[in-house]
Short mmCIF file of C-alpha atoms and ligand atoms in Angstrom, two decimals:
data_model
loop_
_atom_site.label_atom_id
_atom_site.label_comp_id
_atom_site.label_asym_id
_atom_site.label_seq_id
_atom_site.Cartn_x
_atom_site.Cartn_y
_atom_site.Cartn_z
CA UNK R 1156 92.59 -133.72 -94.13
CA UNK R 1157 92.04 -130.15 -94.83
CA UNK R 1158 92.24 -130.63 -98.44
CA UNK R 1159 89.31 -132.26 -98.23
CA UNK R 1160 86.81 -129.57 -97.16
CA UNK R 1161 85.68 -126.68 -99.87
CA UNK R 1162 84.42 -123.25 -99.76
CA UNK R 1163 81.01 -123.71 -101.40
CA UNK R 1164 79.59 -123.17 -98.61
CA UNK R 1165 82.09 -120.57 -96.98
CA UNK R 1166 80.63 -120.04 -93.20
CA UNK R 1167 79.88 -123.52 -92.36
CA UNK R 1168 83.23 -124.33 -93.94
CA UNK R 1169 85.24 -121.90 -92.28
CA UNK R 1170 83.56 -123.26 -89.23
CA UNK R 1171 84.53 -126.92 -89.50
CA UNK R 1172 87.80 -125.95 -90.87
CA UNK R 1173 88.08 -123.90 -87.60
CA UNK R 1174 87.32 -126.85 -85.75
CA UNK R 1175 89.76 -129.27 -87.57
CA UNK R 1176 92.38 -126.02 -87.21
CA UNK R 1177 94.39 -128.04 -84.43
CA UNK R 1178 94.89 -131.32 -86.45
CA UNK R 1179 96.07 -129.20 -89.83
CA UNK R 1180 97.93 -126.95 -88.15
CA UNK R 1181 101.02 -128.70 -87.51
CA UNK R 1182 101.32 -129.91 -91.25
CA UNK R 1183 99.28 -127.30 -93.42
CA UNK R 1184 100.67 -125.56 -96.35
CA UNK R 1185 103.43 -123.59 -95.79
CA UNK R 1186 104.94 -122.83 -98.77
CA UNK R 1187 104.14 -119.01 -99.57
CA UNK R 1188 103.29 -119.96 -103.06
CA UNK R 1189 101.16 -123.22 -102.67
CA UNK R 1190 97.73 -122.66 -102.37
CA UNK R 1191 96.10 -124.86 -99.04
CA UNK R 1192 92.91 -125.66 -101.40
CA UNK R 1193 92.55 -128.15 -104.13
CA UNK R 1194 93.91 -126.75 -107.46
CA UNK R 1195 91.64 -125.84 -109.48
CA UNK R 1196 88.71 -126.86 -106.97
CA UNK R 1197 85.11 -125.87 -108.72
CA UNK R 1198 83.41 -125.53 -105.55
CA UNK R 1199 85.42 -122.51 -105.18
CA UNK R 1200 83.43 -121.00 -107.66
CA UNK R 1201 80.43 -121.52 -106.16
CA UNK R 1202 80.39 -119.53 -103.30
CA UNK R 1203 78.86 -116.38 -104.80
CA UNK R 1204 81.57 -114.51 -103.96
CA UNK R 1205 84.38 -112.17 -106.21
CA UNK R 1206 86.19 -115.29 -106.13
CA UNK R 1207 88.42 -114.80 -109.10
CA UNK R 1208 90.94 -117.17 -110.96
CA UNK R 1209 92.22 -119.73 -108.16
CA UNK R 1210 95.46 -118.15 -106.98
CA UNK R 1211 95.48 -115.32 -108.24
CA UNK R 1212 95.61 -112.63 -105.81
CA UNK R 1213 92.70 -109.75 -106.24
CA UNK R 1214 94.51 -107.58 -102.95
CA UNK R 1215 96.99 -107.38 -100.37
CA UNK R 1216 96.48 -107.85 -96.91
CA UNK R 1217 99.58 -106.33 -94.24
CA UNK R 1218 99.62 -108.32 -90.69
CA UNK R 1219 102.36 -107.41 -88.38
CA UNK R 1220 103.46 -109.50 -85.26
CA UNK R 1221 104.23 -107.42 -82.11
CA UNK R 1222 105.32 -108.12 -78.64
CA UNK R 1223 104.89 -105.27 -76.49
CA UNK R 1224 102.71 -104.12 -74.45
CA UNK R 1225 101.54 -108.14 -75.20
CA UNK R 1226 101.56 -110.44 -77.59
CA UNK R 1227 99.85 -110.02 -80.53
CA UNK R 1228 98.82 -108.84 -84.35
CA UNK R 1229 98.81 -105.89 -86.22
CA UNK R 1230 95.83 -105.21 -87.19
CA UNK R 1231 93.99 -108.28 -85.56
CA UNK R 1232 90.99 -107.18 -87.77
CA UNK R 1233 91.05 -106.84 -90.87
CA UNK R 1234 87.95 -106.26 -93.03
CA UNK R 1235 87.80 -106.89 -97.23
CA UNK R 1236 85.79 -106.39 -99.96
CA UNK R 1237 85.69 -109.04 -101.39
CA UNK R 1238 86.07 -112.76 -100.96
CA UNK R 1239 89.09 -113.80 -103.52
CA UNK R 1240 92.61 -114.96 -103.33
CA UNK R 1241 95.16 -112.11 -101.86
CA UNK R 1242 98.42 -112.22 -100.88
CA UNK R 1243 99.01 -111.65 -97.08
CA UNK R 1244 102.45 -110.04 -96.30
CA UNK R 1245 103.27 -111.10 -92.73
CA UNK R 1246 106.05 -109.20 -90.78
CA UNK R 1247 107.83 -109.69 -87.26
CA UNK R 1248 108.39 -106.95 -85.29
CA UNK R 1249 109.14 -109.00 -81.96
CA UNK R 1250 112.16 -110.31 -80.66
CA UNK R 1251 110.69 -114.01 -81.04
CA UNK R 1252 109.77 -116.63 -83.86
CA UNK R 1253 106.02 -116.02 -84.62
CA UNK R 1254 103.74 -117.46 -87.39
CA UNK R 1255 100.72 -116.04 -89.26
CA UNK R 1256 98.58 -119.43 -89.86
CA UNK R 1257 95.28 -119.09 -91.16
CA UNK R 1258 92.00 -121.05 -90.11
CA UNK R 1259 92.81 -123.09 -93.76
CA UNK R 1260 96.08 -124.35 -92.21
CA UNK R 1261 98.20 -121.24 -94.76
CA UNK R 1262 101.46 -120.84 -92.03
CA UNK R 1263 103.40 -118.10 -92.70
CA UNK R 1264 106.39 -118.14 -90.49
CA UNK R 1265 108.79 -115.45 -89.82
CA UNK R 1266 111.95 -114.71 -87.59
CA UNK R 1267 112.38 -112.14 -85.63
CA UNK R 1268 112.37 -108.53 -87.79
CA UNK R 1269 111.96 -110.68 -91.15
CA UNK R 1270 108.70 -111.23 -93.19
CA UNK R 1271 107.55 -113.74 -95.43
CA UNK R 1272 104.28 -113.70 -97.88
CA UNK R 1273 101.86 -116.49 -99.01
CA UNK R 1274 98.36 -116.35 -101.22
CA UNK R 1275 95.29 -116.62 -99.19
CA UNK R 1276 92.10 -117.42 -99.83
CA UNK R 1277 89.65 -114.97 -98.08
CA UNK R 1278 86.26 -116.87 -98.18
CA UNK R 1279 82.65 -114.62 -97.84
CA UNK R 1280 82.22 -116.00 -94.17
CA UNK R 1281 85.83 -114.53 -93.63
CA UNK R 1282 88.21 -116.55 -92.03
CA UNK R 1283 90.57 -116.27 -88.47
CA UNK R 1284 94.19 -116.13 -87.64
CA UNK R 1285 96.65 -116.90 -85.16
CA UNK R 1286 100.08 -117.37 -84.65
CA UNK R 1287 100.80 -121.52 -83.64
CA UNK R 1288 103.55 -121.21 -81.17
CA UNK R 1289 102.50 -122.92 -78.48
CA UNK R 1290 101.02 -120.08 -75.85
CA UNK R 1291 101.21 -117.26 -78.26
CA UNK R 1292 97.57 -117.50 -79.45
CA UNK R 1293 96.30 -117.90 -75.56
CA UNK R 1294 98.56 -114.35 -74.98
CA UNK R 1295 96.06 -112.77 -77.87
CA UNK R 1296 97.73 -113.70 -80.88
CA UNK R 1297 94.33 -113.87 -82.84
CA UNK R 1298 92.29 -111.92 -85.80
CA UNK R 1299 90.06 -112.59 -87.87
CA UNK R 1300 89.66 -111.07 -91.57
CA UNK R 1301 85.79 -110.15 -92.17
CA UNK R 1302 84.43 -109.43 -96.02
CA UNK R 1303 82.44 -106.27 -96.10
CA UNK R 1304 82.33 -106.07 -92.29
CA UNK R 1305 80.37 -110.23 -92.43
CA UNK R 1306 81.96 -113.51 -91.06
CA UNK R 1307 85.05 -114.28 -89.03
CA UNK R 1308 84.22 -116.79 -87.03
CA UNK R 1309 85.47 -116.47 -83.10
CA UNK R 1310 87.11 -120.33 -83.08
CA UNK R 1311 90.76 -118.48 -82.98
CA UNK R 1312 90.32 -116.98 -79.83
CA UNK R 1313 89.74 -113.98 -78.19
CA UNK R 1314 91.11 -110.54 -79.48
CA UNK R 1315 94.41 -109.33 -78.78
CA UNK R 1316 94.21 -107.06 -75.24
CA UNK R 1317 96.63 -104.78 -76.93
CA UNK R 1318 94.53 -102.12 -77.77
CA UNK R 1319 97.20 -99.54 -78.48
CA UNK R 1320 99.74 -100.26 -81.23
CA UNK R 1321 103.20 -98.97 -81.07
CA UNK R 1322 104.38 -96.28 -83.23
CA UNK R 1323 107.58 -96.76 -85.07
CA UNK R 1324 107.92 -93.06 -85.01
CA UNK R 1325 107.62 -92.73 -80.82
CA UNK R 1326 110.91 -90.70 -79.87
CA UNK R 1327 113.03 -92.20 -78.02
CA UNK R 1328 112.38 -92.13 -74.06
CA UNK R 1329 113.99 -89.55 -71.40
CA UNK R 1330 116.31 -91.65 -69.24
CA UNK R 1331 114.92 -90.96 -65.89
CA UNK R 1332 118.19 -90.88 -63.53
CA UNK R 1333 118.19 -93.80 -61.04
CA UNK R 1334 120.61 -92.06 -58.48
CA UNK R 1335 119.25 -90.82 -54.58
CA UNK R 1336 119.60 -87.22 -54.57
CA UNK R 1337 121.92 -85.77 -51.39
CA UNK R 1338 120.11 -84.61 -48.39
CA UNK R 1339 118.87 -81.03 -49.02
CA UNK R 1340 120.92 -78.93 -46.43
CA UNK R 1341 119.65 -76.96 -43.61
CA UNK R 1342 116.01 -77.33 -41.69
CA UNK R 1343 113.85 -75.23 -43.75
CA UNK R 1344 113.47 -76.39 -47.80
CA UNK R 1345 112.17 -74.04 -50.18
CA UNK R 1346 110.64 -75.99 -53.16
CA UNK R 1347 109.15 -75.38 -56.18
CA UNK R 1348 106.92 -77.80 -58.21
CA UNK R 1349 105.59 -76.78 -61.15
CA UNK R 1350 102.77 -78.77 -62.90
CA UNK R 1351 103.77 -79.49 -66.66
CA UNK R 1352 101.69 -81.11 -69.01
CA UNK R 1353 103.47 -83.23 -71.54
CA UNK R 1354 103.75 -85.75 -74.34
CA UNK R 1355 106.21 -88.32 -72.94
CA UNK R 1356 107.26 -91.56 -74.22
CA UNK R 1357 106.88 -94.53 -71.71
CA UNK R 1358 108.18 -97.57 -73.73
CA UNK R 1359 110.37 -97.56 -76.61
CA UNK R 1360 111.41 -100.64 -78.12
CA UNK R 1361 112.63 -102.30 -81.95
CA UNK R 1362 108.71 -102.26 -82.60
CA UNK R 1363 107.90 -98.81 -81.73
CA UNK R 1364 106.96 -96.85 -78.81
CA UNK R 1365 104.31 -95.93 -76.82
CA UNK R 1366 103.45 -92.00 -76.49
CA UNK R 1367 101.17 -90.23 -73.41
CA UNK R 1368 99.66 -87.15 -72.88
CA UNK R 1369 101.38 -87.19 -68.78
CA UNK R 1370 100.79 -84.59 -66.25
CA UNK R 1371 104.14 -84.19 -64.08
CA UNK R 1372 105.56 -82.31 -61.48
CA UNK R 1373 108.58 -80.26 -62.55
CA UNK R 1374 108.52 -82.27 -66.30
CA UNK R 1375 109.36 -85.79 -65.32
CA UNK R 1376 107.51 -88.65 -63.91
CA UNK R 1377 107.97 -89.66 -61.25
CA UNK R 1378 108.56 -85.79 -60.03
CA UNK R 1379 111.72 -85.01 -58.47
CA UNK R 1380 113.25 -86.88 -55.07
CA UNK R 1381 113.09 -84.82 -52.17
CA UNK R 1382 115.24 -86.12 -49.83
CA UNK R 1383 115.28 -84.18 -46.09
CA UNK R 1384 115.66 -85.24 -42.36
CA UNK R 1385 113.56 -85.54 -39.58
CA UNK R 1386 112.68 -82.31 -38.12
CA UNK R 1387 112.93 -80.02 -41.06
CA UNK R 1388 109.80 -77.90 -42.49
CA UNK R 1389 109.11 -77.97 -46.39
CA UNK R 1390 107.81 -75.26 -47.78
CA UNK R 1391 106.35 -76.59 -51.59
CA UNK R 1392 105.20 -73.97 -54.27
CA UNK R 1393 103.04 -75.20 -55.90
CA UNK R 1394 102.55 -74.00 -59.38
CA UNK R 1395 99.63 -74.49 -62.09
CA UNK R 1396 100.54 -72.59 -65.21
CA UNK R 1397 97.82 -70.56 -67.49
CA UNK R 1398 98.59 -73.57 -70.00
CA UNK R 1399 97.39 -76.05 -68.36
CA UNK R 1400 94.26 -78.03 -69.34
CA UNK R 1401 93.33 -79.10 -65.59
CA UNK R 1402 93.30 -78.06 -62.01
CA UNK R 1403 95.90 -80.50 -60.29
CA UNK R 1404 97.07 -80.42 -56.64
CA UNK R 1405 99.26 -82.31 -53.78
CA UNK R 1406 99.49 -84.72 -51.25
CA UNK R 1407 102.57 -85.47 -49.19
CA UNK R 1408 101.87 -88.73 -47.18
CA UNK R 1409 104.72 -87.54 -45.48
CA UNK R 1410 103.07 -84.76 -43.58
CA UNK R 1411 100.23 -84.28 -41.48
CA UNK R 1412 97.79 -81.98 -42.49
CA UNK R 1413 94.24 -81.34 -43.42
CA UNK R 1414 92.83 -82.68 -47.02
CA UNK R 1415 90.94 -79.45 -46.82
CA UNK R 1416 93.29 -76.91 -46.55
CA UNK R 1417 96.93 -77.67 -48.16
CA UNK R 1418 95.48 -80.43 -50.54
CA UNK R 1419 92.76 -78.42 -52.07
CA UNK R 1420 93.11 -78.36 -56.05
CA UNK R 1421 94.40 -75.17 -57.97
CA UNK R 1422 93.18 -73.72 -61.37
CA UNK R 1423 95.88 -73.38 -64.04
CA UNK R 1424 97.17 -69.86 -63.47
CA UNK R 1425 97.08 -70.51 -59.57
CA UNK R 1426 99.88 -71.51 -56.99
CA UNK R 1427 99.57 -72.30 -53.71
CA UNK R 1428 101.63 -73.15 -50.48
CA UNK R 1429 102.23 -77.02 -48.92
CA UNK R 1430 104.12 -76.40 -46.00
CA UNK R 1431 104.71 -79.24 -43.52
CA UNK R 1432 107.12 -80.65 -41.33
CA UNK R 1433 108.92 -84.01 -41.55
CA UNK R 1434 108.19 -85.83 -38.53
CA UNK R 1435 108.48 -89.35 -39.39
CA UNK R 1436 111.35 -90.95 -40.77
CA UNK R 1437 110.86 -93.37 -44.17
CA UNK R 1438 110.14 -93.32 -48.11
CA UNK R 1439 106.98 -91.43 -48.72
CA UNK R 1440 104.56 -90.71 -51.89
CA UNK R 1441 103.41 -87.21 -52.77
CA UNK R 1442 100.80 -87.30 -55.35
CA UNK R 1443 98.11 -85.36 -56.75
CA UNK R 1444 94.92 -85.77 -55.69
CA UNK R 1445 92.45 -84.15 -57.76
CA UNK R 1446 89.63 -85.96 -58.86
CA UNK R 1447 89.79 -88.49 -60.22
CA UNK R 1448 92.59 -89.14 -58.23
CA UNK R 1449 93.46 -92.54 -59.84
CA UNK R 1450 93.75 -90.78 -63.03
CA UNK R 1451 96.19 -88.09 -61.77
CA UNK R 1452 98.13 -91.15 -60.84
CA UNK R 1453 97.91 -93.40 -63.19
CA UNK R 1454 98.75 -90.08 -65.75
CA UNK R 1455 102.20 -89.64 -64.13
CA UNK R 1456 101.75 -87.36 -60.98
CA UNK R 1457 103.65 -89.03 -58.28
CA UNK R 1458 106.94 -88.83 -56.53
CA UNK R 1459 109.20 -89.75 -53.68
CA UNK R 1460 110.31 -88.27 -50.77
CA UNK R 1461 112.85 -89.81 -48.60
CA UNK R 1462 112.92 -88.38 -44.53
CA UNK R 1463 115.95 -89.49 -43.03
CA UNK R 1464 116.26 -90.00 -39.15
CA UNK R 1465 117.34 -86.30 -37.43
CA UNK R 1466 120.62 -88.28 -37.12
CA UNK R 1467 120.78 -89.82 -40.82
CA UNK R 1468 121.77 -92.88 -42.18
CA UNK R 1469 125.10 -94.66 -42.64
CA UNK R 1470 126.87 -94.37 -44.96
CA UNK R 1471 126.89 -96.68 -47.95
CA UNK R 1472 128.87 -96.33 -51.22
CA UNK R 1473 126.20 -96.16 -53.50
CA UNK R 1474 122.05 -95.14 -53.32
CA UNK R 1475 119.35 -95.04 -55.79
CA UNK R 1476 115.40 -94.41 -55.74
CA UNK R 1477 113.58 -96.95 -57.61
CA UNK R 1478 109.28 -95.68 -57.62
CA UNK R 1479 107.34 -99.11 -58.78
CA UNK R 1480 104.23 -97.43 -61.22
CA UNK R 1481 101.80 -98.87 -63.88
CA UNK R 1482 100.81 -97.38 -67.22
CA UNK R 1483 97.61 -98.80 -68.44
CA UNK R 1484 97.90 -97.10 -71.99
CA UNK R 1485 95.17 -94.67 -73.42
CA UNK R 1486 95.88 -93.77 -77.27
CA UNK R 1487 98.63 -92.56 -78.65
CA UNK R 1488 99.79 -89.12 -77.93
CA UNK R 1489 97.17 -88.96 -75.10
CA UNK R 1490 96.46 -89.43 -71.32
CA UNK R 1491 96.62 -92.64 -69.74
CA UNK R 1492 93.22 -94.71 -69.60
CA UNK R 1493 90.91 -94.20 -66.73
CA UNK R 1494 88.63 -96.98 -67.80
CA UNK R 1495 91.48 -99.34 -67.93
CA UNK R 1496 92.98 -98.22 -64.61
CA UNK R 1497 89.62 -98.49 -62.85
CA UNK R 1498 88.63 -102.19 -63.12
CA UNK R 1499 88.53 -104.42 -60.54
CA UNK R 1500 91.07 -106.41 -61.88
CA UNK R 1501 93.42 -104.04 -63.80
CA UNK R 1502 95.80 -105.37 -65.91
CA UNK R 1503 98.27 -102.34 -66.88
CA UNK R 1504 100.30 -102.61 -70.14
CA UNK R 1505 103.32 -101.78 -68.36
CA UNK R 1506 104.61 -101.87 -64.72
CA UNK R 1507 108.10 -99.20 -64.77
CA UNK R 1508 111.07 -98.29 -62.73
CA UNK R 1509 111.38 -94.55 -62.60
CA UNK R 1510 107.97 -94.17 -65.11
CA UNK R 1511 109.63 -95.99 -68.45
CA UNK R 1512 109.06 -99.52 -69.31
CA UNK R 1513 113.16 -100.98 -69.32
CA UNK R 1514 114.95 -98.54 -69.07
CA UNK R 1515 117.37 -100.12 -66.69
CA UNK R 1516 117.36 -103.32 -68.76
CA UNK R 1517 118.82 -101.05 -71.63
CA UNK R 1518 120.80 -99.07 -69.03
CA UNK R 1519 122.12 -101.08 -65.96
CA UNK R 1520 123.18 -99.05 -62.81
CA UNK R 1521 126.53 -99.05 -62.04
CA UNK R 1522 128.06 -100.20 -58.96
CA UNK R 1523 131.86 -101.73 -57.84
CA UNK R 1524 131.91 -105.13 -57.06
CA UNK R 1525 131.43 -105.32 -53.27
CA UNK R 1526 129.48 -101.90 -52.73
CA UNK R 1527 126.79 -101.76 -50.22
CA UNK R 1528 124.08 -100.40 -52.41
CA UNK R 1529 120.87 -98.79 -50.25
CA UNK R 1530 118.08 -98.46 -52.93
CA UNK R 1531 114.78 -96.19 -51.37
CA UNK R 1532 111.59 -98.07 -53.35
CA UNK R 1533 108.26 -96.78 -53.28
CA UNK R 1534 105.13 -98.52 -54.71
CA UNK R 1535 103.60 -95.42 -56.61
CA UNK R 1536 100.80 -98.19 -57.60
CA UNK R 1537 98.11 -97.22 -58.38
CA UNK R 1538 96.96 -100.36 -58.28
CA UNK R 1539 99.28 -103.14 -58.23
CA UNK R 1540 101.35 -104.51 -55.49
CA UNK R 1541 105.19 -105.06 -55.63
CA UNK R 1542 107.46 -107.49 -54.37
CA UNK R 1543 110.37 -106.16 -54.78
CA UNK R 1544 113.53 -107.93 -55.85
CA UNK R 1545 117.34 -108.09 -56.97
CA UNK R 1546 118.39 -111.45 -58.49
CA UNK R 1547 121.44 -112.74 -56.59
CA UNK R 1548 121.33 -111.02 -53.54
CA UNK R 1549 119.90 -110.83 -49.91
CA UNK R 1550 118.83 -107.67 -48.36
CA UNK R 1551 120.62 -107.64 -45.39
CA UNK R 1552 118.72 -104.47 -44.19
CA UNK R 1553 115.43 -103.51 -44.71
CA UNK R 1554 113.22 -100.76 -43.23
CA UNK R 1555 109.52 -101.04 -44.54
CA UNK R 1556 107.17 -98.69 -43.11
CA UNK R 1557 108.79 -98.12 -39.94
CA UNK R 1558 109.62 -102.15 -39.42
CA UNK R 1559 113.55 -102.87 -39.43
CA UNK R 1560 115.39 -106.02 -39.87
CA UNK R 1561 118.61 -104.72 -39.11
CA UNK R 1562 122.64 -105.84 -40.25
CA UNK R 1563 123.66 -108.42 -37.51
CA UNK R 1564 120.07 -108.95 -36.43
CA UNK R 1565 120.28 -112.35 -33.70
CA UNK R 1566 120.10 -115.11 -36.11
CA UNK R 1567 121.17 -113.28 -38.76
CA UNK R 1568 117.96 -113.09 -40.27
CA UNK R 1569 117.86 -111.30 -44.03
CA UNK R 1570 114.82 -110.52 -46.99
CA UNK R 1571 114.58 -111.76 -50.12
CA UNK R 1572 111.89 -109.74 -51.46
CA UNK R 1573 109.82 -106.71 -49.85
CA UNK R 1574 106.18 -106.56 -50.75
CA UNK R 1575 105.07 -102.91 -50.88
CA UNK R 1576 101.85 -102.09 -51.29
CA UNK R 1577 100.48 -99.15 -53.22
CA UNK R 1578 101.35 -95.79 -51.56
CA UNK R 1579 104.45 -98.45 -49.45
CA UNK R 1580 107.89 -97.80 -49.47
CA UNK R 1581 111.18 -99.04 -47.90
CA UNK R 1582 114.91 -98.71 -47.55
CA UNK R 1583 116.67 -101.71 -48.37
CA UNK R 1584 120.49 -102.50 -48.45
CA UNK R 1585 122.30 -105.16 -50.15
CA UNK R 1586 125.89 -106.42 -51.55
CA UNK R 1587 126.76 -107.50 -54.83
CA UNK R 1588 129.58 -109.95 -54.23
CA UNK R 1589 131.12 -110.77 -57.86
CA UNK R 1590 131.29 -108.63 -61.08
CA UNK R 1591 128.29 -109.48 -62.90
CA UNK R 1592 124.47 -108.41 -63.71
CA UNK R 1593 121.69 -108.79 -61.07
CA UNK R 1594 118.22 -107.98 -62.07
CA UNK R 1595 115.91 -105.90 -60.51
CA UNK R 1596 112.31 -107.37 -60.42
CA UNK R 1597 109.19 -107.18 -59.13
CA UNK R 1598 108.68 -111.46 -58.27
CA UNK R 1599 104.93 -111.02 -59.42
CA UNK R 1600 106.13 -112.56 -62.23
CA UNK R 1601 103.66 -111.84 -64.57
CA UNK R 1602 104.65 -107.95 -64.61
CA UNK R 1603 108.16 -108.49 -65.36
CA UNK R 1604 107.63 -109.13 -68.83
CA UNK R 1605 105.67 -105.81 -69.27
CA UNK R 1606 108.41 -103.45 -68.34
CA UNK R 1607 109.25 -104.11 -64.68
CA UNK R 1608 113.22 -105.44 -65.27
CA UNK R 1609 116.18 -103.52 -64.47
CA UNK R 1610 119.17 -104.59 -64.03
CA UNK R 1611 122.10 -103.60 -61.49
CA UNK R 1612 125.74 -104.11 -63.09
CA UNK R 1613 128.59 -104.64 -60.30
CA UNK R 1614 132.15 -104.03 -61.83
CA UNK R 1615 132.09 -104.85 -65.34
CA UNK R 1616 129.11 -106.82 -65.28
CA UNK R 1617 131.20 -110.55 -66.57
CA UNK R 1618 131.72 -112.53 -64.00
CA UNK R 1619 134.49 -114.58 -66.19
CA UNK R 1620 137.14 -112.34 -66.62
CU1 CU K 1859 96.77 -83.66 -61.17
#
């Protein structure tokens, strides 16, 4: 059926061969050498346009299929100078089958990390793209190619959301360690946190990585786990070196003082004092507040800090501190986006464990088979909530915000996940019974896909042998 249309009059026909798109799309042309229009059609030569001899290819067009932080193409614009015949090299960076089909009905498929090439004709209205597996152009696999800046008709969708592209050059990320620290001993803590300003990478992944400008506490985001008991004082340094670019400051939610006095922003060159005492037990943020808070945030300056009861807690054989955070990704190589973070409805790029989009997935935490494994979480936000979750087990013991379901509760009662709002954290306690992998997840699905997977390994992670 698409045979049948022309290009003499390239906008309207680009517009009815949009429309038709569906019906061609499962049988049009997908040999990379076969071109989707008539041989030797004369209306081609009719449009006005730098047409050329049918076929033959007057440029090269590069479009690259990527996965992460979404679905879509690389670029998802492209502009030409002419309208003409060029070959379009198509290439898969994602872990999935994608396909480069044209608004003609041109498919160029390609497997994962393999490319494939066909001969397009670029009409003067321009033309669209998307890739035909079934969902992928509804995630933003979409483009359109424009001549001279003109045409591309909007029929294939909207744009791709990703408005960052990975770089194939990103350095490989900074495994943030997943273990609890001990309790600090004695009553009175002496601690130092020094601002740093930093490139970091926050994804990295077969088709590049993602690069941001982060402001940290003591070089890593989140900042470092300060873990004390009920009853002892903290005495924070703050510290804002000469070469930083912006006055920063703190917040413990775990003390009680005023906004006013220990929470007021410092210069870089300045330091100040945070001193507080731990009166209430639980997992608590620290974060800086400095306007605009939600960009401090968002750019990496958060942290845990776990208060124990004066007595402590029993003893498990294994504890790590997981802080849920989003990234909603500014440009390469600097800070995270403010305008992205402050919609109504934000949708971040990625949603980490521990500030890096994975990095459990690519490096499970050990435990032995049968462990009781007590994992602090806090909901760093800033925005989204958690529901926190470990495939294949029950928390048996869970203390959210001061609420406890306890081991041997009457009933027996237990938690599947525990929802923790931004700026929430809990304690939670659970047993992997058989060797094997259990994922860690946040069960709002929708984030898991965008970094928020870990996975916990008990014994040697095969359950067969
Ligand atoms: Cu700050």
């Amino acid at each position: 059926m698409g045979r049948l249309f022309v290009y003499g009059s390239a906008v309207v026909s680009v517009v009815l061969l949009s429309l038709i798109y569906i019906v061609v799309s499962g049988n049009g042309t997908a040999s990379p050498s076969a071109s989707p229009l008539p041989s030797g059609s004369a209306a081609a030569s009719s449009s006005g346009g730098a047409v050329g001899t049918p076929g033959v290819p007057v440029g090269t067009i590069e479009i690259a299929a990527h996965e992460s932080p979404s679905l879509g193409f690389d670029p998802a614009t492209v502009d030409v100078t002419a309208a003409g015949w060029y070959t379009v090299n198509f290439t898969n960076h994602g872990a999935l089958p994608h396909d480069l089909t044209f608004a003609d009905g041109t498919k160029i498929p390609a497997d994962p990390g393999q490319s494939d090439s066909a001969v397009v004709y670029i009409p003067e209205g321009g033309t669209t793209f998307l890739c035909s597996v079934p969902g992928h152009a509804d995630a933003g696999m979409t483009g359109t190619v424009t001549v001279n800046g003109a045409g591309g008709d909007s029929h294939g969708g909207p744009a791709p959301s990703a408005d960052v592209q990975p770089d194939l050059n990103a350095p490989d990320y900074t495994l943030y360690p997943a273990e609890a620290p001990p309790l600090m001993t004695g009553t009175v803590h002496d601690v130092t946190l020094t601002i740093e300003e930093k490139l970091m990478t926050v994804y990295k992944g077969t088709e590049g990585g993602y690069v941001q400008a982060v402001w940290t506490f003591n070089g890593t985001v989140p900042g470092p786990v300060l873990r004390v008991k009920v009853g002892d004082t903290i005495n924070v340094h703050l510290v804002n070196p000469a070469t930083s670019l912006l006055s920063h400051s703190i917040d413990f939610h775990a003390s009680q003082v005023a906004w006013n006095d220990e929470m007021t922003s410092i210069a870089p060159g300045e330091e100040k004092l945070y001193s507080f005492v731990a009166e209430y037990a639980g997992v608590w943020m620290y974060h800086c507040g400095t306007k605009p808070a939600l960009h401090h945030i968002a750019n990496g300056m958060y942290g845990m800090v776990i208060v124990e009861p004066a007595e402590g807690l029993p003893q498990v054989d294994k504890e790590f501190a997981i802080v849920q955070s989003e990234w909603y990704l500014g440009p390469q190589g600097e800070p995270a986006s403010l305008s992205k973070a402050s919609v109504g409805n934000p949708a971040p790029d990625f949603v980490v464990w521990n500030g890096v989009a994975n990095q459990y997935a690519d490096h499970p935490l050990q435990t032995a088979t049968g462990d009781r494994v007590r994992v602090f979480v806090l909901n760093a936000g800033p925005n989204i909530d958690s529901s926190f979750h470990v495939v294949g087990t029950i928390f048996s013991s869970v203390i959210k915000e001061g609420v406890h379901l306890s081991v041997g509760n009457e009933g027996n009662f237990g938690s599947q996940a525990v929802d923790l709002s931004p700026a929430q954290g809990a304690i939670i306690e659970f047993v992997m019974p058989e060797d094997g992998l259990y994922p860690m997840v946040t069960h709002a699905f929708n984030f898991v896909g965008r970094g928020a997977l870990g996975l916990f390994q008990a014994g040697d992670g095969d359950p067969l042998n």
